[in-house]
Amino acid sequence: MGTILVTGALGQIGSDLVPFLAEEYGAENIVASDVKDSTSLFPGIAYRKVDVTSREAISRVISNEKVSGIFHLAGILSASGEKNPELAYRVNLDGTFNVLSEAKKAGVQKVFIPSTIGVFGSSTPKKNTPVETVIRPSTMYGITKIASELLGEYFSKHLGLDVRGVRLPGIISYKTEPVAGTTDYSVEMFTHAIDGKPYACYLKRDTQLPMMYIDDALGAMLKLYESDPANLTRRTDYQLSAYSLTPGILADSIMKHIPDFEVTYSPDFRQKIAEMWPESIDCSLSAADWGFNPSYGIEETVEKMIRNLRMARDGKIAK
Ligand code: SER
């Protein structure tokens, strides 16, 4: 086996996926990469600086590290993408094309690319949204991610590269403090609650979006990555979600543990983005084709987040 390269390793998902893959495949078989020069986040795991907009950098890391599989996580999320659409275009679309092309050229066996509920637009049906439906995103994030899904499918069907991927919902995790997306209010709400601070939420109290806890997302990604290709009726657009959440439901649930937590609502530009996305998505194909079966509900997520954040603040677990 060659190594597994993770691009965008320092982001919200990467910072959890890298140690998860190291546990699964052995630390010596994982290479973490991101645009930063170095990191202390992954002790015992190789880290390389790779800018995915440079095709040469990708080609170099694939051949130097004998890469046989790639988790291509590097991306500019919805809120950051609206602030810098050109950067989002270059990272999300050129970056994905570079990774797919160099992977194909070097004979990489498998490429995994997460997509997002952000591929949907305001004309998409909002409830139990199926995989195939009206898809007309109007954020740069959504436009580049639906194009990336289709590129992955193209490389898979026409060029023989094994590309797989999922449309992720909002991910709730504790290791990084994400600020680039629209669903990140959830993590911010937890960190404010733990630190005893009031939280001004940038979405309205009743804005409903599909979400899941990070451990379920990691487990699902690995399951799809390892699945027998004969069982896959889709390639890059399997949908994942464990529940639909609103800021109000999350606040109430956190208050069961931290009763004096205060939340106010002052929607900003992210409210418009959230309103374009589905309230719930249909994950039945993921369940049927490769056994997607999340185990964290809202209550379990809240308990785990509060416990992990408290332990991280006390220095008892890695932050
Ligand atoms: N978490 C992403 C965002 O909010 C959605 O996939 O941009």
mmCIF file of C-alpha atoms and ligand atoms in Angstrom:
data_model
loop_
_atom_site.group_PDB
_atom_site.id
_atom_site.type_symbol
_atom_site.label_atom_id
_atom_site.label_comp_id
_atom_site.label_asym_id
_atom_site.label_seq_id
_atom_site.Cartn_x
_atom_site.Cartn_y
_atom_site.Cartn_z
ATOM 1 C CA MET A 1 0.000 0.000 0.000
ATOM 2 C CA GLY A 2 1.165 3.546 -0.718
ATOM 3 C CA THR A 3 0.377 6.498 1.506
ATOM 4 C CA ILE A 4 -2.886 8.364 1.903
ATOM 5 C CA LEU A 5 -2.609 12.090 1.297
ATOM 6 C CA VAL A 6 -5.035 14.461 3.022
ATOM 7 C CA THR A 7 -5.266 17.948 1.496
ATOM 8 C CA GLY A 8 -6.739 20.748 3.611
ATOM 9 C CA ALA A 9 -5.667 18.771 6.682
ATOM 10 C CA LEU A 10 -5.780 21.782 9.005
ATOM 11 C CA GLY A 11 -9.452 22.525 8.404
ATOM 12 C CA GLN A 12 -12.418 21.479 10.510
ATOM 13 C CA ILE A 13 -12.707 17.979 9.036
ATOM 14 C CA GLY A 14 -9.030 17.399 8.293
ATOM 15 C CA SER A 15 -7.939 18.036 11.867
ATOM 16 C CA ASP A 16 -10.083 15.101 12.952
ATOM 17 C CA LEU A 17 -9.760 12.950 9.822
ATOM 18 C CA VAL A 18 -5.946 12.792 9.901
ATOM 19 C CA PRO A 19 -5.665 11.148 13.357
ATOM 20 C CA PHE A 20 -8.688 8.975 12.512
ATOM 21 C CA LEU A 21 -6.997 7.662 9.340
ATOM 22 C CA ALA A 22 -3.706 7.244 11.220
ATOM 23 C CA GLU A 23 -5.499 5.031 13.705
ATOM 24 C CA GLU A 24 -7.065 3.040 10.883
ATOM 25 C CA TYR A 25 -4.114 2.648 8.501
ATOM 26 C CA GLY A 26 -1.060 3.424 10.687
ATOM 27 C CA ALA A 27 0.491 6.871 11.173
ATOM 28 C CA GLU A 28 3.367 6.000 8.827
ATOM 29 C CA ASN A 29 0.885 5.623 5.954
ATOM 30 C CA ILE A 30 -0.675 9.079 6.257
ATOM 31 C CA VAL A 31 0.622 12.364 4.833
ATOM 32 C CA ALA A 32 -1.199 15.492 5.991
ATOM 33 C CA SER A 33 -0.976 18.627 3.859
ATOM 34 C CA ASP A 34 -2.248 22.182 3.842
ATOM 35 C CA VAL A 35 -1.088 25.627 2.679
ATOM 36 C CA LYS A 36 0.574 26.478 5.993
ATOM 37 C CA ASP A 37 4.326 25.907 6.325
ATOM 38 C CA SER A 38 4.098 23.578 9.300
ATOM 39 C CA THR A 39 1.858 22.393 12.129
ATOM 40 C CA SER A 40 2.158 20.810 15.546
ATOM 41 C CA LEU A 41 -1.366 19.391 15.224
ATOM 42 C CA PHE A 42 -0.349 15.903 14.075
ATOM 43 C CA PRO A 43 2.521 14.521 16.166
ATOM 44 C CA GLY A 44 4.101 11.460 14.529
ATOM 45 C CA ILE A 45 2.392 12.049 11.171
ATOM 46 C CA ALA A 46 4.189 13.460 8.116
ATOM 47 C CA TYR A 47 3.108 16.975 7.150
ATOM 48 C CA ARG A 48 3.849 18.658 3.808
ATOM 49 C CA LYS A 49 3.026 22.169 2.663
ATOM 50 C CA VAL A 50 0.880 21.800 -0.475
ATOM 51 C CA ASP A 51 -1.057 24.547 -2.228
ATOM 52 C CA VAL A 52 -3.681 22.715 -4.300
ATOM 53 C CA THR A 53 -3.823 25.569 -6.809
ATOM 54 C CA SER A 54 -0.302 24.545 -7.870
ATOM 55 C CA ARG A 55 -0.445 21.513 -10.084
ATOM 56 C CA GLU A 56 3.280 21.071 -9.711
ATOM 57 C CA ALA A 57 3.020 20.964 -5.910
ATOM 58 C CA ILE A 58 0.391 18.234 -6.118
ATOM 59 C CA SER A 59 2.362 16.246 -8.656
ATOM 60 C CA ARG A 60 5.462 16.493 -6.430
ATOM 61 C CA VAL A 61 3.778 15.334 -3.234
ATOM 62 C CA ILE A 62 2.043 12.432 -5.001
ATOM 63 C CA SER A 63 5.305 11.124 -6.407
ATOM 64 C CA ASN A 64 7.601 11.931 -3.430
ATOM 65 C CA GLU A 65 5.234 10.344 -0.907
ATOM 66 C CA LYS A 66 4.166 7.406 -3.103
ATOM 67 C CA VAL A 67 0.525 8.373 -2.692
ATOM 68 C CA SER A 68 -2.065 5.715 -3.503
ATOM 69 C CA GLY A 69 -5.152 7.388 -2.048
ATOM 70 C CA ILE A 70 -6.242 10.999 -1.534
ATOM 71 C CA PHE A 71 -8.790 12.638 0.729
ATOM 72 C CA HIS A 72 -9.093 15.997 -0.993
ATOM 73 C CA LEU A 73 -10.486 18.294 1.682
ATOM 74 C CA ALA A 74 -8.879 21.603 0.694
ATOM 75 C CA GLY A 75 -11.663 24.077 0.032
ATOM 76 C CA ILE A 76 -12.985 27.554 0.723
ATOM 77 C CA LEU A 77 -16.369 27.310 2.456
ATOM 78 C CA SER A 78 -19.584 29.201 1.848
ATOM 79 C CA ALA A 79 -19.110 32.355 3.930
ATOM 80 C CA SER A 80 -15.414 32.841 3.086
ATOM 81 C CA GLY A 81 -16.185 32.078 -0.547
ATOM 82 C CA GLU A 82 -18.622 34.997 -0.761
ATOM 83 C CA LYS A 83 -15.967 37.294 0.686
ATOM 84 C CA ASN A 84 -13.349 36.103 -1.814
ATOM 85 C CA PRO A 85 -15.045 34.395 -4.780
ATOM 86 C CA GLU A 86 -11.905 34.323 -6.902
ATOM 87 C CA LEU A 87 -9.971 32.447 -4.236
ATOM 88 C CA ALA A 88 -12.910 30.046 -3.825
ATOM 89 C CA TYR A 89 -12.918 29.411 -7.575
ATOM 90 C CA ARG A 90 -9.190 28.749 -7.699
ATOM 91 C CA VAL A 91 -8.995 26.529 -4.624
ATOM 92 C CA ASN A 92 -12.264 24.653 -5.067
ATOM 93 C CA LEU A 93 -12.349 24.179 -8.807
ATOM 94 C CA ASP A 94 -8.783 24.513 -10.122
ATOM 95 C CA GLY A 95 -7.576 22.689 -7.005
ATOM 96 C CA THR A 96 -9.948 19.776 -7.583
ATOM 97 C CA PHE A 97 -9.075 19.571 -11.282
ATOM 98 C CA ASN A 98 -5.369 19.577 -10.374
ATOM 99 C CA VAL A 99 -5.809 16.804 -7.802
ATOM 100 C CA LEU A 100 -7.904 14.636 -10.131
ATOM 101 C CA SER A 101 -5.595 15.128 -13.114
ATOM 102 C CA GLU A 102 -2.390 14.432 -11.209
ATOM 103 C CA ALA A 103 -3.986 11.477 -9.414
ATOM 104 C CA LYS A 104 -5.005 9.984 -12.738
ATOM 105 C CA LYS A 105 -1.572 10.611 -14.251
ATOM 106 C CA ALA A 106 0.262 9.024 -11.310
ATOM 107 C CA GLY A 107 -2.006 5.957 -11.087
ATOM 108 C CA VAL A 108 -3.463 6.855 -7.660
ATOM 109 C CA GLN A 109 -6.040 4.219 -6.737
ATOM 110 C CA LYS A 110 -8.758 6.256 -5.063
ATOM 111 C CA VAL A 111 -9.723 9.885 -4.522
ATOM 112 C CA PHE A 112 -12.325 10.953 -1.967
ATOM 113 C CA ILE A 113 -13.841 14.439 -2.296
ATOM 114 C CA PRO A 114 -16.379 15.793 0.172
ATOM 115 C CA SER A 115 -19.115 17.944 -1.295
ATOM 116 C CA THR A 116 -21.816 19.828 0.562
ATOM 117 C CA ILE A 117 -25.464 20.737 1.063
ATOM 118 C CA GLY A 118 -24.246 24.082 -0.336
ATOM 119 C CA VAL A 119 -24.672 22.685 -3.880
ATOM 120 C CA PHE A 120 -28.409 23.368 -3.574
ATOM 121 C CA GLY A 121 -30.029 26.689 -4.376
ATOM 122 C CA SER A 122 -33.273 28.435 -3.545
ATOM 123 C CA SER A 123 -35.250 26.583 -6.249
ATOM 124 C CA THR A 124 -34.398 23.182 -4.703
ATOM 125 C CA PRO A 125 -37.196 21.456 -2.724
ATOM 126 C CA LYS A 126 -36.382 22.068 0.940
ATOM 127 C CA LYS A 127 -37.581 18.938 2.710
ATOM 128 C CA ASN A 128 -36.056 15.480 2.422
ATOM 129 C CA THR A 129 -34.166 16.773 -0.639
ATOM 130 C CA PRO A 130 -33.199 13.898 -2.954
ATOM 131 C CA VAL A 131 -29.755 13.450 -4.544
ATOM 132 C CA GLU A 132 -31.058 14.318 -7.997
ATOM 133 C CA THR A 133 -33.216 17.417 -7.986
ATOM 134 C CA VAL A 134 -33.145 21.038 -9.126
ATOM 135 C CA ILE A 135 -29.573 22.155 -8.484
ATOM 136 C CA ARG A 136 -28.910 25.828 -9.190
ATOM 137 C CA PRO A 137 -26.586 27.172 -6.470
ATOM 138 C CA SER A 138 -25.855 30.879 -6.391
ATOM 139 C CA THR A 139 -22.870 31.020 -4.030
ATOM 140 C CA MET A 140 -19.364 30.566 -5.423
ATOM 141 C CA TYR A 141 -18.965 27.713 -2.948
ATOM 142 C CA GLY A 142 -22.044 25.918 -4.300
ATOM 143 C CA ILE A 143 -21.119 26.523 -7.930
ATOM 144 C CA THR A 144 -17.587 25.190 -7.493
ATOM 145 C CA LYS A 145 -18.672 22.211 -5.398
ATOM 146 C CA ILE A 146 -21.347 20.977 -7.820
ATOM 147 C CA ALA A 147 -18.805 21.352 -10.627
ATOM 148 C CA SER A 148 -16.315 19.353 -8.521
ATOM 149 C CA GLU A 149 -18.882 16.583 -8.021
ATOM 150 C CA LEU A 150 -19.409 16.409 -11.765
ATOM 151 C CA LEU A 151 -15.670 16.514 -12.472
ATOM 152 C CA GLY A 152 -15.189 13.612 -10.069
ATOM 153 C CA GLU A 153 -17.911 11.686 -11.832
ATOM 154 C CA TYR A 154 -16.311 12.453 -15.192
ATOM 155 C CA PHE A 155 -12.896 11.206 -14.090
ATOM 156 C CA SER A 156 -14.551 8.139 -12.637
ATOM 157 C CA LYS A 157 -16.750 7.212 -15.580
ATOM 158 C CA HIS A 158 -14.603 8.301 -18.505
ATOM 159 C CA LEU A 159 -11.033 8.188 -17.263
ATOM 160 C CA GLY A 160 -11.129 5.176 -14.945
ATOM 161 C CA LEU A 161 -10.098 6.963 -11.721
ATOM 162 C CA ASP A 162 -11.972 5.693 -8.652
ATOM 163 C CA VAL A 163 -13.509 8.900 -7.261
ATOM 164 C CA ARG A 164 -16.031 8.908 -4.396
ATOM 165 C CA GLY A 165 -17.664 11.593 -2.345
ATOM 166 C CA VAL A 166 -20.436 12.745 -0.065
ATOM 167 C CA ARG A 167 -22.531 15.861 0.317
ATOM 168 C CA LEU A 168 -21.787 16.791 3.915
ATOM 169 C CA PRO A 169 -24.256 18.679 6.082
ATOM 170 C CA GLY A 170 -23.076 21.090 8.792
ATOM 171 C CA ILE A 171 -20.449 19.270 10.863
ATOM 172 C CA ILE A 172 -20.286 19.709 14.632
ATOM 173 C CA SER A 173 -16.813 19.145 16.084
ATOM 174 C CA TYR A 174 -14.628 20.592 18.824
ATOM 175 C CA LYS A 175 -10.998 20.593 17.637
ATOM 176 C CA THR A 176 -11.025 23.663 15.422
ATOM 177 C CA GLU A 177 -13.131 26.768 15.704
ATOM 178 C CA PRO A 178 -14.517 26.991 12.199
ATOM 179 C CA VAL A 179 -15.496 30.443 10.979
ATOM 180 C CA ALA A 180 -15.582 29.993 7.205
ATOM 181 C CA GLY A 181 -18.978 28.364 6.752
ATOM 182 C CA THR A 182 -22.659 29.059 7.330
ATOM 183 C CA THR A 183 -23.293 26.112 9.642
ATOM 184 C CA ASP A 184 -20.461 27.078 12.005
ATOM 185 C CA TYR A 185 -22.783 28.891 14.414
ATOM 186 C CA SER A 186 -23.286 25.469 15.980
ATOM 187 C CA VAL A 187 -19.654 25.119 17.060
ATOM 188 C CA GLU A 188 -19.445 28.792 18.079
ATOM 189 C CA MET A 189 -22.521 28.338 20.260
ATOM 190 C CA PHE A 190 -20.812 25.506 22.137
ATOM 191 C CA THR A 191 -17.546 27.373 22.672
ATOM 192 C CA HIS A 192 -19.371 30.458 23.986
ATOM 193 C CA ALA A 193 -21.478 28.332 26.318
ATOM 194 C CA ILE A 194 -18.423 26.510 27.702
ATOM 195 C CA ASP A 195 -16.525 29.770 28.190
ATOM 196 C CA GLY A 196 -19.498 31.292 30.048
ATOM 197 C CA LYS A 197 -20.074 33.955 27.373
ATOM 198 C CA PRO A 198 -23.361 35.022 25.755
ATOM 199 C CA TYR A 199 -23.652 34.238 22.047
ATOM 200 C CA ALA A 200 -25.070 36.455 19.301
ATOM 201 C CA CYS A 201 -26.132 34.010 16.590
ATOM 202 C CA TYR A 202 -25.793 35.181 12.969
ATOM 203 C CA LEU A 203 -28.737 32.998 11.860
ATOM 204 C CA LYS A 204 -32.372 33.345 12.927
ATOM 205 C CA ARG A 205 -33.596 31.135 15.748
ATOM 206 C CA ASP A 206 -35.728 28.925 13.481
ATOM 207 C CA THR A 207 -33.339 28.408 10.519
ATOM 208 C CA GLN A 208 -33.294 24.677 9.957
ATOM 209 C CA LEU A 209 -30.298 22.909 8.377
ATOM 210 C CA PRO A 210 -29.108 19.283 8.136
ATOM 211 C CA MET A 211 -26.217 18.519 10.524
ATOM 212 C CA MET A 212 -24.205 15.706 12.073
ATOM 213 C CA TYR A 213 -21.522 15.024 14.666
ATOM 214 C CA ILE A 214 -17.952 14.660 13.378
ATOM 215 C CA ASP A 215 -17.488 11.034 14.502
ATOM 216 C CA ASP A 216 -20.436 9.961 12.362
ATOM 217 C CA ALA A 217 -19.048 11.916 9.402
ATOM 218 C CA LEU A 218 -15.588 10.316 9.730
ATOM 219 C CA GLY A 219 -17.055 6.833 10.065
ATOM 220 C CA ALA A 220 -19.243 7.371 7.010
ATOM 221 C CA MET A 221 -16.393 8.741 4.902
ATOM 222 C CA LEU A 222 -14.217 5.737 5.708
ATOM 223 C CA LYS A 223 -17.077 3.325 5.064
ATOM 224 C CA LEU A 224 -17.708 4.762 1.610
ATOM 225 C CA TYR A 225 -13.957 4.899 0.864
ATOM 226 C CA GLU A 226 -13.662 1.211 1.708
ATOM 227 C CA SER A 227 -16.876 0.086 -0.006
ATOM 228 C CA ASP A 228 -16.938 -2.441 -2.796
ATOM 229 C CA PRO A 229 -17.336 -0.339 -5.971
ATOM 230 C CA ALA A 230 -19.817 -2.893 -7.298
ATOM 231 C CA ASN A 231 -22.319 -1.667 -4.673
ATOM 232 C CA LEU A 232 -22.070 2.004 -5.598
ATOM 233 C CA THR A 233 -24.896 3.408 -7.697
ATOM 234 C CA ARG A 234 -23.533 6.958 -7.231
ATOM 235 C CA ARG A 235 -20.028 8.363 -7.246
ATOM 236 C CA THR A 236 -19.573 11.809 -5.753
ATOM 237 C CA ASP A 237 -22.944 12.880 -4.356
ATOM 238 C CA TYR A 238 -23.991 10.472 -1.593
ATOM 239 C CA GLN A 239 -25.889 12.492 1.008
ATOM 240 C CA LEU A 240 -25.197 12.459 4.755
ATOM 241 C CA SER A 241 -27.110 13.942 7.670
ATOM 242 C CA ALA A 242 -28.042 12.740 11.141
ATOM 243 C CA TYR A 243 -30.652 15.362 12.089
ATOM 244 C CA SER A 244 -31.973 18.780 11.212
ATOM 245 C CA LEU A 245 -31.099 21.523 13.635
ATOM 246 C CA THR A 246 -32.078 25.134 14.270
ATOM 247 C CA PRO A 247 -30.101 27.587 16.426
ATOM 248 C CA GLY A 248 -33.090 27.640 18.810
ATOM 249 C CA ILE A 249 -33.172 23.854 19.240
ATOM 250 C CA LEU A 250 -29.410 23.776 19.804
ATOM 251 C CA ALA A 251 -29.507 26.649 22.306
ATOM 252 C CA ASP A 252 -32.300 24.964 24.277
ATOM 253 C CA SER A 253 -30.429 21.688 24.282
ATOM 254 C CA ILE A 254 -27.171 23.320 25.497
ATOM 255 C CA MET A 255 -29.154 25.151 28.215
ATOM 256 C CA LYS A 256 -30.185 21.812 29.692
ATOM 257 C CA HIS A 257 -26.497 21.431 30.631
ATOM 258 C CA ILE A 258 -25.570 25.110 31.075
ATOM 259 C CA PRO A 259 -28.793 26.826 32.273
ATOM 260 C CA ASP A 260 -27.474 30.418 32.396
ATOM 261 C CA PHE A 261 -26.260 30.384 28.765
ATOM 262 C CA GLU A 262 -27.706 33.342 26.825
ATOM 263 C CA VAL A 263 -28.309 33.473 23.070
ATOM 264 C CA THR A 264 -29.493 36.409 20.983
ATOM 265 C CA TYR A 265 -30.161 36.430 17.257
ATOM 266 C CA SER A 266 -28.794 39.017 14.815
ATOM 267 C CA PRO A 267 -28.803 37.552 11.308
ATOM 268 C CA ASP A 268 -26.096 38.712 8.878
ATOM 269 C CA PHE A 269 -25.287 37.819 5.235
ATOM 270 C CA ARG A 270 -25.079 34.139 6.154
ATOM 271 C CA GLN A 271 -28.835 34.032 6.779
ATOM 272 C CA LYS A 272 -29.428 34.384 3.011
ATOM 273 C CA ILE A 273 -27.026 31.529 2.311
ATOM 274 C CA ALA A 274 -28.716 29.285 4.886
ATOM 275 C CA GLU A 275 -32.130 30.019 3.421
ATOM 276 C CA MET A 276 -31.010 28.658 0.044
ATOM 277 C CA TRP A 277 -30.111 25.275 1.542
ATOM 278 C CA PRO A 278 -32.406 22.339 2.365
ATOM 279 C CA GLU A 279 -33.918 21.859 5.813
ATOM 280 C CA SER A 280 -33.465 18.095 5.552
ATOM 281 C CA ILE A 281 -31.924 15.746 2.989
ATOM 282 C CA ASP A 282 -32.677 12.201 1.857
ATOM 283 C CA CYS A 283 -29.808 9.872 2.826
ATOM 284 C CA SER A 284 -31.516 6.620 1.831
ATOM 285 C CA LEU A 285 -29.119 5.836 -1.053
ATOM 286 C CA SER A 286 -26.135 6.107 1.316
ATOM 287 C CA ALA A 287 -27.871 3.698 3.676
ATOM 288 C CA ALA A 288 -28.844 1.263 0.907
ATOM 289 C CA ASP A 289 -25.545 1.250 -1.038
ATOM 290 C CA TRP A 290 -22.952 1.233 1.742
ATOM 291 C CA GLY A 291 -24.724 1.117 5.082
ATOM 292 C CA PHE A 292 -24.719 4.747 6.259
ATOM 293 C CA ASN A 293 -26.149 4.657 9.780
ATOM 294 C CA PRO A 294 -25.265 7.608 12.040
ATOM 295 C CA SER A 295 -25.335 7.036 15.782
ATOM 296 C CA TYR A 296 -25.286 10.542 17.292
ATOM 297 C CA GLY A 297 -28.619 12.317 17.719
ATOM 298 C CA ILE A 298 -28.888 15.932 18.907
ATOM 299 C CA GLU A 299 -28.761 15.049 22.619
ATOM 300 C CA GLU A 300 -25.744 12.741 22.188
ATOM 301 C CA THR A 301 -23.958 15.388 20.125
ATOM 302 C CA VAL A 302 -24.557 18.055 22.765
ATOM 303 C CA GLU A 303 -23.356 15.821 25.605
ATOM 304 C CA LYS A 304 -20.236 14.779 23.708
ATOM 305 C CA MET A 305 -19.381 18.320 22.619
ATOM 306 C CA ILE A 306 -19.718 19.719 26.129
ATOM 307 C CA ARG A 307 -17.633 16.890 27.587
ATOM 308 C CA ASN A 308 -14.912 17.191 24.924
ATOM 309 C CA LEU A 309 -14.703 20.965 25.076
ATOM 310 C CA ARG A 310 -14.459 20.897 28.891
ATOM 311 C CA MET A 311 -11.711 18.276 28.747
ATOM 312 C CA ALA A 312 -9.882 20.220 26.030
ATOM 313 C CA ARG A 313 -10.094 23.424 28.125
ATOM 314 C CA ASP A 314 -8.679 21.479 31.110
ATOM 315 C CA GLY A 315 -5.852 20.132 28.924
ATOM 316 C CA LYS A 316 -7.042 16.538 29.381
ATOM 317 C CA ILE A 317 -7.488 15.850 25.662
ATOM 318 C CA ALA A 318 -5.843 17.239 22.565
ATOM 319 C CA LYS A 319 -7.297 20.457 21.277
HETATM 320 N N1 SER B 1 -20.313 23.665 6.491
HETATM 321 C C1 SER B 1 -20.441 24.199 5.162
HETATM 322 C C2 SER B 1 -20.653 25.656 5.180
HETATM 323 O O1 SER B 1 -21.360 26.105 6.049
HETATM 324 C C3 SER B 1 -21.586 23.546 4.439
HETATM 325 O O2 SER B 1 -21.147 22.379 3.860
HETATM 326 O O3 SER B 1 -20.160 26.353 4.349
#
